[in-house]
Coordinates of C-alpha atoms and ligand atoms in Angstrom, one line a residue:
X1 CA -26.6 -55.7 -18.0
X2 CA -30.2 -55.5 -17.2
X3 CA -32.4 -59.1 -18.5
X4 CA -34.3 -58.6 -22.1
X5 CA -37.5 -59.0 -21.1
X6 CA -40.4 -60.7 -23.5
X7 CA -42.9 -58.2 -25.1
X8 CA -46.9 -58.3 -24.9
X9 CA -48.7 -55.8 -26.3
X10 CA -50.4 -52.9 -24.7
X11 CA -54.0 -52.4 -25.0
X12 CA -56.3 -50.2 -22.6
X13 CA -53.2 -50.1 -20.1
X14 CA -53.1 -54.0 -20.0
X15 CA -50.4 -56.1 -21.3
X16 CA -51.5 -59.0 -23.6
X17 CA -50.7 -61.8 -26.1
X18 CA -52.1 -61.4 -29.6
X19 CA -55.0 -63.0 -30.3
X20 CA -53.4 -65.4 -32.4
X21 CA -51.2 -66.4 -29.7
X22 CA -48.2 -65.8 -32.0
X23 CA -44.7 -64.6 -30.9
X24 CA -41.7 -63.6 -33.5
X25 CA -38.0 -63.2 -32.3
X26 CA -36.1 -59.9 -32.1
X27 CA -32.4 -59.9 -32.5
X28 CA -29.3 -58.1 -31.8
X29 CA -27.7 -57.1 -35.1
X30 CA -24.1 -56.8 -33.4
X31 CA -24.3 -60.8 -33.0
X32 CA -26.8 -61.8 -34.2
X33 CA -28.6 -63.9 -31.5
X34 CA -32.3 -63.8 -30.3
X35 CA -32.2 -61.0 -27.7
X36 CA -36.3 -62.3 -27.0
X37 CA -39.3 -62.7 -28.0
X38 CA -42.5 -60.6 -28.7
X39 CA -46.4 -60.7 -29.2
X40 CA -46.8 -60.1 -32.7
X41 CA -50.5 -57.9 -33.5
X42 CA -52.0 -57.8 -36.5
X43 CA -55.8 -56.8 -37.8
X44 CA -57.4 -58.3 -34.8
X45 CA -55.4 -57.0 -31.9
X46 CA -55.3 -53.8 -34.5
X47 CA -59.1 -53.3 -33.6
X48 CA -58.9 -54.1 -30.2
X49 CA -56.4 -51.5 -29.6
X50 CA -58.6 -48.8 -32.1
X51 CA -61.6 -49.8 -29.8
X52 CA -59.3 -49.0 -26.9
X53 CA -58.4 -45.8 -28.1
X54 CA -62.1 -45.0 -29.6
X55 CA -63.5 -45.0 -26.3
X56 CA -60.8 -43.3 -24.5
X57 CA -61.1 -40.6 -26.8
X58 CA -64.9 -40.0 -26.6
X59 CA -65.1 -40.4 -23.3
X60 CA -63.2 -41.0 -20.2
X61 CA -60.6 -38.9 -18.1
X62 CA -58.4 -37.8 -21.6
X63 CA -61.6 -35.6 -22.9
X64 CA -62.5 -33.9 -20.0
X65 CA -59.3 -33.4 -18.2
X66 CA -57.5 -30.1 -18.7
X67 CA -54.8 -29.4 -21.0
X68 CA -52.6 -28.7 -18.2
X69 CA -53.2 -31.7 -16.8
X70 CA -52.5 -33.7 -20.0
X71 CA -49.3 -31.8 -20.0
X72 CA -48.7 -32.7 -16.7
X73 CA -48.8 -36.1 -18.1
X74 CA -46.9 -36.1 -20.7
X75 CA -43.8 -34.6 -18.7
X76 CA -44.0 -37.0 -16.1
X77 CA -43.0 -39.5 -19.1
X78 CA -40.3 -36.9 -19.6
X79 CA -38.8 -37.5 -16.0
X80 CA -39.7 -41.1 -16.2
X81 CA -37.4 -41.6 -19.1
X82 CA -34.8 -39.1 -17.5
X83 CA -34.7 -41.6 -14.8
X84 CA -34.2 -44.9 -16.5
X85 CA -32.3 -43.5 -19.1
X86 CA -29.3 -45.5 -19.1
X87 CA -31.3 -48.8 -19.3
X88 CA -33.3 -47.0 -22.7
X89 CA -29.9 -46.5 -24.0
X90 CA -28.8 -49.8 -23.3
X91 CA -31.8 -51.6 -24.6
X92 CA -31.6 -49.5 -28.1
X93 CA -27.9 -50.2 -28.6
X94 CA -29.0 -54.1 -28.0
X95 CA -32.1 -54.1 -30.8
X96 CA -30.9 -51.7 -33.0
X97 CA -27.0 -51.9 -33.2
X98 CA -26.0 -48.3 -32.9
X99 CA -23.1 -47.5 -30.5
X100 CA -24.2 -46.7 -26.9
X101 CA -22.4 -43.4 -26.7
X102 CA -25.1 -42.5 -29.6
X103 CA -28.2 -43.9 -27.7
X104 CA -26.5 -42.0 -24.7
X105 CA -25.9 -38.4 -26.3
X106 CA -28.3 -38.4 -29.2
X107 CA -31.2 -40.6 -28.9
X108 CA -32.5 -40.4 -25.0
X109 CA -31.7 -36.4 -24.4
X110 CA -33.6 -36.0 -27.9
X111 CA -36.6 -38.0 -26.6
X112 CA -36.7 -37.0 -23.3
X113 CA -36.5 -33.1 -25.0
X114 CA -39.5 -34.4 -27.0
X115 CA -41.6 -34.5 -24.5
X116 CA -41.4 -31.9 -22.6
X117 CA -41.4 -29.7 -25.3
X118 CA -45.0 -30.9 -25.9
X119 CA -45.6 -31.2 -21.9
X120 CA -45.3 -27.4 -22.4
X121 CA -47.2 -26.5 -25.2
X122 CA -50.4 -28.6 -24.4
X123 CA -52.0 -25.6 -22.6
X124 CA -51.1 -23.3 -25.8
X125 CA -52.8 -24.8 -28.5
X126 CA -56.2 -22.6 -29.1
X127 CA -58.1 -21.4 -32.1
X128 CA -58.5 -17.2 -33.0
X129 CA -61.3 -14.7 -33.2
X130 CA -62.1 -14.0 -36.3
X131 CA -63.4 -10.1 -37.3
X132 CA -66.0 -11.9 -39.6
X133 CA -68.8 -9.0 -41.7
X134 CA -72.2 -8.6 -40.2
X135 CA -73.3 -9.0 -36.7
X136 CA -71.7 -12.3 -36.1
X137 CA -69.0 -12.8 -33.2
X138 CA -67.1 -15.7 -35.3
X139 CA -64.0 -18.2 -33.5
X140 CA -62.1 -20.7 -34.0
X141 CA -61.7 -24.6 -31.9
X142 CA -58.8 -26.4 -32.6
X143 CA -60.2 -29.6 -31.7
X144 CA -57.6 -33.1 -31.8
X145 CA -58.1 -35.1 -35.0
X146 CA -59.2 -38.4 -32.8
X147 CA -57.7 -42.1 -32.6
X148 CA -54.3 -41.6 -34.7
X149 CA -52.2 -44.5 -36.1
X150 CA -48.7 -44.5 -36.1
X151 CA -46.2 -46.6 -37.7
X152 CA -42.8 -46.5 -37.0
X153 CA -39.3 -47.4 -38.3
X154 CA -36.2 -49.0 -37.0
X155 CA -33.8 -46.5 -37.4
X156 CA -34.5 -44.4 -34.4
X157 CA -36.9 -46.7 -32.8
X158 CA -37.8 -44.8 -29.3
X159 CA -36.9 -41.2 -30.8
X160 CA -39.9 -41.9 -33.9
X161 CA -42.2 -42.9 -30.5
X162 CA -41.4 -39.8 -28.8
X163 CA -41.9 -37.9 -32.0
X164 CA -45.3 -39.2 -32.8
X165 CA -46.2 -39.7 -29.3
X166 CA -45.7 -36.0 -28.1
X167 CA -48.1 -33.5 -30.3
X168 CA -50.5 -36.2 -30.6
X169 CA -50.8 -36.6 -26.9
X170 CA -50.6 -33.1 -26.7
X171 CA -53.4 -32.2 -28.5
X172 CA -55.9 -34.4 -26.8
X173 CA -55.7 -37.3 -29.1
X174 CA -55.8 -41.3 -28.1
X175 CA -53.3 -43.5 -30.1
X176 CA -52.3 -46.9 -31.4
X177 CA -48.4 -47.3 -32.3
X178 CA -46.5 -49.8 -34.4
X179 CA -43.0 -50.2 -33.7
X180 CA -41.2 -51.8 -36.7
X181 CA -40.6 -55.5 -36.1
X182 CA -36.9 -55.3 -35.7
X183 CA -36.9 -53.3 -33.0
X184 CA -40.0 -53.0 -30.9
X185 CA -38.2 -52.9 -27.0
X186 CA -37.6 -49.6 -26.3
X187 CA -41.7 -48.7 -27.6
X188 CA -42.5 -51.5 -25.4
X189 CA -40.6 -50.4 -22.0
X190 CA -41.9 -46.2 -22.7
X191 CA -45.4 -47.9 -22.7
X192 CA -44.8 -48.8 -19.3
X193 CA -43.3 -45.4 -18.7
X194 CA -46.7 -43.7 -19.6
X195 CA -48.9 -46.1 -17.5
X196 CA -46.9 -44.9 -14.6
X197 CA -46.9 -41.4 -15.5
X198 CA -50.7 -41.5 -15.5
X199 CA -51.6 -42.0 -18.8
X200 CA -55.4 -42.7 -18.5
X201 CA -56.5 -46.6 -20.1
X202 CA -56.8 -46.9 -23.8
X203 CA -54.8 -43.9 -24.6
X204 CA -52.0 -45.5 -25.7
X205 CA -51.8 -48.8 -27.5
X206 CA -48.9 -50.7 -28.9
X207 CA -49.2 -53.4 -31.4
X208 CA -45.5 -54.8 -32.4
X209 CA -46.0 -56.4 -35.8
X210 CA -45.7 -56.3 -39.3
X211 CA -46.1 -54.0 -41.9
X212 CA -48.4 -56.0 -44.3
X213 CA -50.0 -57.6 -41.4
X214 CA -50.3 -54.7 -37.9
X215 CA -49.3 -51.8 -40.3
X216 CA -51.9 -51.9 -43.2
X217 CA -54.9 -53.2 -40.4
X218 CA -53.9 -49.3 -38.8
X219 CA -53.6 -47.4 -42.3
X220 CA -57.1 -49.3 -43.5
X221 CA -59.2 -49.2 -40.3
X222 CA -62.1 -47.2 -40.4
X223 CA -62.3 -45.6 -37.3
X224 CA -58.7 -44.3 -37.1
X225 CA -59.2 -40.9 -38.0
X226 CA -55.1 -39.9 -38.9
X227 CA -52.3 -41.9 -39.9
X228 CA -48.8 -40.7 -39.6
X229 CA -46.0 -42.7 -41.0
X230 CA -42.2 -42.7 -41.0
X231 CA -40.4 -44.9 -43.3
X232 CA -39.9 -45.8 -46.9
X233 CA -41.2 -43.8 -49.8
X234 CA -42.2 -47.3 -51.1
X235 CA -44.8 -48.1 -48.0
X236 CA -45.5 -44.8 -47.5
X237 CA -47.1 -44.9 -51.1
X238 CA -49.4 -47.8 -49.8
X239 CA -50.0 -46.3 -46.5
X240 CA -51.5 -43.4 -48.6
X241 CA -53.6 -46.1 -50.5
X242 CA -54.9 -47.9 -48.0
X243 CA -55.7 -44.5 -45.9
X244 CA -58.0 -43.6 -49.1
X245 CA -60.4 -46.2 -48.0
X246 CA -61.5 -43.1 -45.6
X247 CA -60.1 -40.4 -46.1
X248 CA -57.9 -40.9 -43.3
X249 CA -55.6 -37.9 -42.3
X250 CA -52.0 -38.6 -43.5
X251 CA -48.5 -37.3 -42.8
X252 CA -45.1 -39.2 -44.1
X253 CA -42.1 -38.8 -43.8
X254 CA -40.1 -40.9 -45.9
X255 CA -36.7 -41.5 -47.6
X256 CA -33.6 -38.6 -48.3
X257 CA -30.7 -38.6 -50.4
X258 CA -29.6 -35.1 -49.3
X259 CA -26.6 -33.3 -50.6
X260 CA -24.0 -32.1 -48.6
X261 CA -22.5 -29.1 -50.4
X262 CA -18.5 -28.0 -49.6
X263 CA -17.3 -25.2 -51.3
X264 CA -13.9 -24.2 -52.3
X265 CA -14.1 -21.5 -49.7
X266 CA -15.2 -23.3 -46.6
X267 CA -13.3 -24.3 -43.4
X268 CA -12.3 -27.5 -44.6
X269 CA -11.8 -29.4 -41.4
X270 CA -15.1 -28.2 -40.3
X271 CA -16.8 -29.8 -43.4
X272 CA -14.4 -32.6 -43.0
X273 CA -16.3 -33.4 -39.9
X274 CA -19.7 -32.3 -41.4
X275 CA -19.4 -34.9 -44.1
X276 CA -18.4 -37.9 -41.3
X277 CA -21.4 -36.9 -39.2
X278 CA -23.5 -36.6 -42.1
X279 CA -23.0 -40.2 -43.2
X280 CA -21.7 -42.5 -40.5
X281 CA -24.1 -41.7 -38.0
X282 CA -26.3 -44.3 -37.0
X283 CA -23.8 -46.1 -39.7
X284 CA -26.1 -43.8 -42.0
X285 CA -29.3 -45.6 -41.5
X286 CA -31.1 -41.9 -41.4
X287 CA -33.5 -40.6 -43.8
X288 CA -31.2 -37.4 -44.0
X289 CA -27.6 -38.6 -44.5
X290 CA -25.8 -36.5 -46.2
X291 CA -25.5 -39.8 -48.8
X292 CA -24.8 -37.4 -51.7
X293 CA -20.9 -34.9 -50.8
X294 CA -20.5 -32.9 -53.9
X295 CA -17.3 -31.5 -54.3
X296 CA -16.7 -28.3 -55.6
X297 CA -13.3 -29.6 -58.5
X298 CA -10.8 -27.5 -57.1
X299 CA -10.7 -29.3 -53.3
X300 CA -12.0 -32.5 -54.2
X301 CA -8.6 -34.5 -54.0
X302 CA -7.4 -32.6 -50.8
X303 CA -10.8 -33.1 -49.1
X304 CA -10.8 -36.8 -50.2
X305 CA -7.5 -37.2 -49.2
X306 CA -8.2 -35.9 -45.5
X307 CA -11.9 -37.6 -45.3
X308 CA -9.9 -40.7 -46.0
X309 CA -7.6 -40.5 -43.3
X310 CA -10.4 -40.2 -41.1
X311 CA -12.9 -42.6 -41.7
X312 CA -9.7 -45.1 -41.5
X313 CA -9.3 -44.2 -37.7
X314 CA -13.0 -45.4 -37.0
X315 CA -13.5 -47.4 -34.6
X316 CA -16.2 -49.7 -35.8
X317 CA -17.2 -52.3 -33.6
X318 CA -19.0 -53.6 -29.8
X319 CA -21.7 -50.8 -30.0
X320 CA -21.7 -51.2 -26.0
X321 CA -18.2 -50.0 -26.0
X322 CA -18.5 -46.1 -25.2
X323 CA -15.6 -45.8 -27.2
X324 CA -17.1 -47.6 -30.3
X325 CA -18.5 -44.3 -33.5
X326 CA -19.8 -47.2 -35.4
X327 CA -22.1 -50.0 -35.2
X328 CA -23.7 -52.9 -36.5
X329 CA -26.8 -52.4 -39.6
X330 CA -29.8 -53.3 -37.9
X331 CA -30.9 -56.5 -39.8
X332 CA -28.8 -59.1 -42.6
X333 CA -31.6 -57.7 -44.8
X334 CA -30.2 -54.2 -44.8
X335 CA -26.5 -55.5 -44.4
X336 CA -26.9 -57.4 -47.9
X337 CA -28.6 -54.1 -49.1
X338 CA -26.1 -52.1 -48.6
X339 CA -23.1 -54.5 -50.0
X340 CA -26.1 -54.8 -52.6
X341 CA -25.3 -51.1 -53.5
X342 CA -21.8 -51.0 -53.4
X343 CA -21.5 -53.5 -55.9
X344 CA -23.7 -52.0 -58.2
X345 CA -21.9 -48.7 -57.8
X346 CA -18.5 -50.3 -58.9
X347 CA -20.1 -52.2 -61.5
X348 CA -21.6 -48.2 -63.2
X349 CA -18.4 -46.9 -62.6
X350 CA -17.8 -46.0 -59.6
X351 CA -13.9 -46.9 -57.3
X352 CA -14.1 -47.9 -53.7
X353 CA -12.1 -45.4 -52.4
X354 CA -11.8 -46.8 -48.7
X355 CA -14.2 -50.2 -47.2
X356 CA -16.6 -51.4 -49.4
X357 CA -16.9 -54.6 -47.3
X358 CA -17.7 -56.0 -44.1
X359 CA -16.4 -54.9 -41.3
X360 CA -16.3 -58.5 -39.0
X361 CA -16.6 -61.8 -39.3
X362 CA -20.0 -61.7 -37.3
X363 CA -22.7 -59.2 -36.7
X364 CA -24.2 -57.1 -39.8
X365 CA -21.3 -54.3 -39.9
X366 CA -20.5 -52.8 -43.1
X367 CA -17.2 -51.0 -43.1
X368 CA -17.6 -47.2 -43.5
X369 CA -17.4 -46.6 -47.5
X370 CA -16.7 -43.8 -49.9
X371 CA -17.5 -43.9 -53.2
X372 CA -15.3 -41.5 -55.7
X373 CA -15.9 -40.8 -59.1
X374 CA -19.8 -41.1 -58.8
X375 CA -22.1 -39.0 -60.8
X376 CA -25.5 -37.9 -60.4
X377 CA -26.6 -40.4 -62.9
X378 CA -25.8 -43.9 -61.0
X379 CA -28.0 -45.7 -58.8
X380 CA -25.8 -45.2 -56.1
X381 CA -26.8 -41.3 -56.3
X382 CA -30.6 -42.0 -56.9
X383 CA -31.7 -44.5 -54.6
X384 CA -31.1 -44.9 -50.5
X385 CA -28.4 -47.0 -49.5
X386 CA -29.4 -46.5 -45.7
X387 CA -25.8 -47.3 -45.0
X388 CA -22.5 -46.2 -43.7
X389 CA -21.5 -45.2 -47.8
X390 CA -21.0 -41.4 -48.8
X391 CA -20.9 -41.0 -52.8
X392 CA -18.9 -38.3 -53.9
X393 CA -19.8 -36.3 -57.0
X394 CA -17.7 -33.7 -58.3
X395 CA -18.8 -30.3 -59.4
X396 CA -17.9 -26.8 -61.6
X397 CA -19.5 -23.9 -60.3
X398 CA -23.3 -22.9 -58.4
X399 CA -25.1 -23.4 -61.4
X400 CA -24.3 -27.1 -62.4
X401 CA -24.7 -27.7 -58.1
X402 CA -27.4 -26.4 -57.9
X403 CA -29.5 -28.5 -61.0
X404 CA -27.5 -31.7 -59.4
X405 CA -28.6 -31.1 -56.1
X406 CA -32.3 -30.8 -56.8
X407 CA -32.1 -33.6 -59.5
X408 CA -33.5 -36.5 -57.2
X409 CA -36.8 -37.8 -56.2
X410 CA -36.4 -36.7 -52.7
X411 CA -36.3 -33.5 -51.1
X412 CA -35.6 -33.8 -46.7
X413 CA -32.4 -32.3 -46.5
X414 CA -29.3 -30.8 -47.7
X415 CA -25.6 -29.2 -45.9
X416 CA -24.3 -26.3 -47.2
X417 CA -20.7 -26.0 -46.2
X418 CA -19.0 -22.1 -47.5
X419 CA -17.7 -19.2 -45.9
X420 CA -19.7 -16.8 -48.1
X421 CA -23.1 -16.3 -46.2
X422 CA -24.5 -14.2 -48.8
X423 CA -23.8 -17.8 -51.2
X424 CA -25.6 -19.6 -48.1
X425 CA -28.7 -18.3 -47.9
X426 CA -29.5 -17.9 -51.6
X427 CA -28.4 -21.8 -51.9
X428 CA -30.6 -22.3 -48.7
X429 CA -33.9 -20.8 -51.2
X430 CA -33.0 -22.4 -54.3
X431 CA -32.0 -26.4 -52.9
X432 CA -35.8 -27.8 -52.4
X433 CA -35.8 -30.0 -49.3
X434 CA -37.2 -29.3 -45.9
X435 CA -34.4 -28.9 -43.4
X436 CA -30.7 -26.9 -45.1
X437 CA -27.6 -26.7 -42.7
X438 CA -25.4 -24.2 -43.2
X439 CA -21.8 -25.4 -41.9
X440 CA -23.7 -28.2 -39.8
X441 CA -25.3 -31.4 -40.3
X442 CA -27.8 -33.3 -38.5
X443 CA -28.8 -30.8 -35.9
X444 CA -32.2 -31.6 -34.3
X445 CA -34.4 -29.6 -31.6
X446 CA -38.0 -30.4 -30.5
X447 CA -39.1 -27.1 -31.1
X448 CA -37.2 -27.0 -35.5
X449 CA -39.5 -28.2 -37.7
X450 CA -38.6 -31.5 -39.9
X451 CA -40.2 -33.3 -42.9
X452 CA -39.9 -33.1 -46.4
X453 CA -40.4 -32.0 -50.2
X454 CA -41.7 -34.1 -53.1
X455 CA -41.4 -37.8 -52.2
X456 CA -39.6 -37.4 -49.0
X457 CA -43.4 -36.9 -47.9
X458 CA -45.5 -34.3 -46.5
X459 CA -46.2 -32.7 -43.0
X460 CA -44.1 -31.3 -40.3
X461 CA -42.7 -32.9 -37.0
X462 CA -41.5 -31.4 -34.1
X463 CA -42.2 -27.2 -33.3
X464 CA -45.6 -26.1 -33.6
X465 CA -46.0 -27.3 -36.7
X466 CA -46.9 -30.8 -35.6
X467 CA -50.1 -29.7 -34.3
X468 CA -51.5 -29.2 -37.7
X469 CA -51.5 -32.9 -37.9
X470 CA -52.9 -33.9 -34.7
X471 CA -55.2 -30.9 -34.8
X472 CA -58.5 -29.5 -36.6
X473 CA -60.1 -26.2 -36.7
X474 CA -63.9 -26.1 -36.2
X475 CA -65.5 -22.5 -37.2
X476 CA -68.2 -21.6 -34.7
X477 CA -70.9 -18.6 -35.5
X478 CA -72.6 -16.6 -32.7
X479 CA -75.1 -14.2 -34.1
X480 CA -75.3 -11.0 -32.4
X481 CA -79.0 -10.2 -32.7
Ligands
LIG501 P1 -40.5 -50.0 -44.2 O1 -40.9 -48.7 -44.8 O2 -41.0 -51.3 -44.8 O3 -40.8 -50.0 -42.7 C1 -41.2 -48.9 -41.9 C2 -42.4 -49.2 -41.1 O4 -43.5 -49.5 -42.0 C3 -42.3 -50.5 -40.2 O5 -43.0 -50.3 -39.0 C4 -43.0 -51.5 -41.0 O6 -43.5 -52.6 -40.3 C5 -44.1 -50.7 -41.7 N1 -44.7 -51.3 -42.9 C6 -44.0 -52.1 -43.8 N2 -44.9 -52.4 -44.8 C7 -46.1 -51.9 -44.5 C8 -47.4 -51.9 -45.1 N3 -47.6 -52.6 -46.2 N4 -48.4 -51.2 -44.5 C9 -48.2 -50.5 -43.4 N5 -47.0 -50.5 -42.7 C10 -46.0 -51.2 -43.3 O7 -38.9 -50.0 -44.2 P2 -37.9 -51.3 -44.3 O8 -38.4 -52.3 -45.2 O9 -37.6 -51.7 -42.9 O10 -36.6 -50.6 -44.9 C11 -36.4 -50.5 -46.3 C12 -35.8 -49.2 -46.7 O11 -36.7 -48.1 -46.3 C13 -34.5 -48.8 -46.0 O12 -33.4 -49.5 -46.6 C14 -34.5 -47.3 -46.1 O13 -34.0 -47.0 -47.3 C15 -35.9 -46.9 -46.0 N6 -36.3 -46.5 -44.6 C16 -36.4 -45.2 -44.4 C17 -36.6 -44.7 -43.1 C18 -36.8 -43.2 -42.8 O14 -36.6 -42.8 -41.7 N7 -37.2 -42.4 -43.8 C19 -36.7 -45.6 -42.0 C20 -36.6 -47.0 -42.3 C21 -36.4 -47.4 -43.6
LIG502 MG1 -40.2 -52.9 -45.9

């Protein structure tokens, strides 16, 4: 197993302590010891790095160099991480807990994808002609918004980078990148991926930290000109607060208490399996678990019955085991949270219908839960659990789904799981969240579109879409006189 090295930050391509000279430990949730330690930025290594990223946007080999060439770039980090992908994988099962053969099959190709999706679109982003009245010959510039903040979560720690990362790069913008504070590494080791690949001084910056501390110096800064977040819909109401100061450009992309639909009429071992991936993985620390499986009445004891069976078989444990499906929460803080919930769903009324507990003596595991007898009403239905616990709600017929489905605060996601297409599709118009799957769940692609509706926040990753973030469109005149 490869040595945990300490982290510095990365500032104009140079690795460095904060100016503080503080340090805070990162740990491996599967046993809880100090895996190292890491430089921990905050307002004044924050404007350093926006310095950094100032300059290397307004001048410098980023600006003029061609598109292609950033492209160039921004695949090599593509290959890079190809090549060292195994020790990635390793050293996100080690910070964050999840089970290697997830880091292996889910999290690297999906990064690695990432970025050289947006390697190959860097030389297709351009502006229109515009058939303007008068003698004018009008276009468009689709200029890059400037020095972008990003702040991250834990959940997916080197995927969020490689989401953020690739349009913004992409587009011609300079950056400065918070990893959350549990899990910084894998941030860390791509910096030194994209120094290598030839990304030019100052045009990437990482500052581990914290939220109050690293994360509100990015979202307040003056000269940061965009701020995309990922995270709660609790921070990602202050990040829009604290952006206000000027005007900053925002995009979020916060919580998800999605439904996953089955119908009487679907392929029942197909949604079987839906439902597991839906919930348990990344032991459901994703913003679009399928947290909320309704029922239709006349299956919900046989599909009960046979989820049962199967989440018994899981093999929870050592997430460096290939064989382990499920590993450990990635902090005590979300382990007690999630116990937290489970509690509170028994105590409205809800049964345990299989764990409901920890699932060893050491390590933040939670055993994988479901929940029977929940109704739309209970906090377990309303809030996010983040955890490995799937509450199923009952229900009568499309009409009574459908005002269930789309009674929350959130909006990301939601599975659909019938043989009828024609049902499908007008479910797929009337549930309001930004990504449906229809007899699927959890299905990602660089180029698919993701983010959400009401408080599950507001702009588009991945696709084309992302460059509206990291882009804006100048109008230039010509008269023809
Ligand atoms: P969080 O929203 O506090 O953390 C996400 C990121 O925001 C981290 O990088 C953190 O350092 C930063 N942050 C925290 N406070 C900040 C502030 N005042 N200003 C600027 N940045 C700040 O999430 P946390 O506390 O780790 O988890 C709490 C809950 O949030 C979870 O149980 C889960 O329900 C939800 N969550 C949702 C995620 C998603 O993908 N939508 C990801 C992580 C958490
Ligand atoms: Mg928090």
């Amino acid at each position: 197993m490869q040595v945990v090295k300490p982290g510095k930050l990365l500032i104009n391509n140079e690795w460095c302590e904060a100016e503080s000279g503080k340090r805070f430990s990162v740990t491996n949730p599967a046993t809880e010891q100090k895996l190292t330690d890491v430089a921990e930025g905050d307002a004044a290594d924050v404007n350093r790095a926006v310095k950094a990223a100032r300059r290397a946007f307004e001048s410098g080999p980023w600006k003029t160099m061609s598109a292609r060439e950033r492209g160039r770039i921004i695949n090599r980090i593509a290959i890079l991480l190809d090549k060292h992908k195994e020790e990635f994988a390793e050293l996100e099962t080690l910070n964050n807990g999840k089970p290697i053969s997830e880091t292996r099959n889910a999290d690297l190709p999906l990064s690695i994808e990432t970025f050289e999706y947006y390697a190959g679109l860097a030389d297709k982003i351009h502006g229109d002609t515009i058939p303007v009245s008068g003698n004018f010959f009008n276009y468009t510039l689709r200029e890059p918004a400037g020095v972008v903040g990003q702040i991250i979560p834990w959940n997916f720690p080197l995927l969020m980078a490689a989401w953020k990362l690739g349009p913004a790069l992409a587009t011609g913008c300079t950056v400065v990148l918070k990893p959350a504070e549990q899990t910084p590494l894998t941030a860390l080791k791509l910096g030194e991926i994209a120094i290598e690949a030839g990304l030019p001084a100052g045009v990437l910056n990482i500052i581990p930290g914290y939220g109050p501390t690293a994360g509100a110096a990015i979202a307040t800064h003056p000269d940061v000109d965009k701020v995309a977040f990922t995270g709660s819909t609790e921070v990602g109401k202050i990040v829009m607060q604290l952006a206000g100061a000027n005007l900053k450009r925002v995009s979020l992309e916060l919580g998800g208490k999605a439904p996953n639909i089955v119908f009487a009429d679907s392929d029942i071992e197909a949604a079987v399996n839906g439902a597991m991936r839906g919930i348990f993985f990344n032991q459901g620390e994703v913003c679009c678990a399928g947290s909320r499986l309704f029922l239709e009445e006349k299956i919900h004891d046989e599909f009960l019955s046979k989820l049962k069976t199967r989440v018994e078989k899981m093999i929870v444990g050592n997430p460096l085991d290939p064989k382990t499906q499920m590993g450990a929460q990635v902090s005590e803080e979300q382990f007690k949270k999630i116990l937290g919930y489970i509690d509170q769903g028994k105590k409205e009324g809800a049964t345990v219908l299989t764990g409901g507990a920890p699932a060893q003596p050491k390590g933040y595991f939670v055993k994988p839960t479901i929940l029977e007898g929940v109704n739309n009403n209970m906090t377990v239905a309303r809030e996010e659990i983040f955890g490995p616990v799937v509450c199923a709600i009952a229900f009568k017929n499309h009409d009574d789904l459908c005002r269930q489905a789309n009674d929350t605060v959130y909006g990301l996601s939601a599975g659909i799981w019938t043989r009828d297409i024609g049902k499908a599709h007008r479910l797929a118009k009337e549930i309001k969240a930004g990504t449906i799957w229809i007899n699927c769940y959890n299905c990602f692609d660089a180029a698919s579109p993701f983010g959400g509706f009401k408080q599950s926040g507001f702009g588009r990753e991945l696709g084309k879409y992302a460059l509206e973030l990291y882009t804006q469109v100048k109008s230039v005149w010509v008269s023809l006189d």
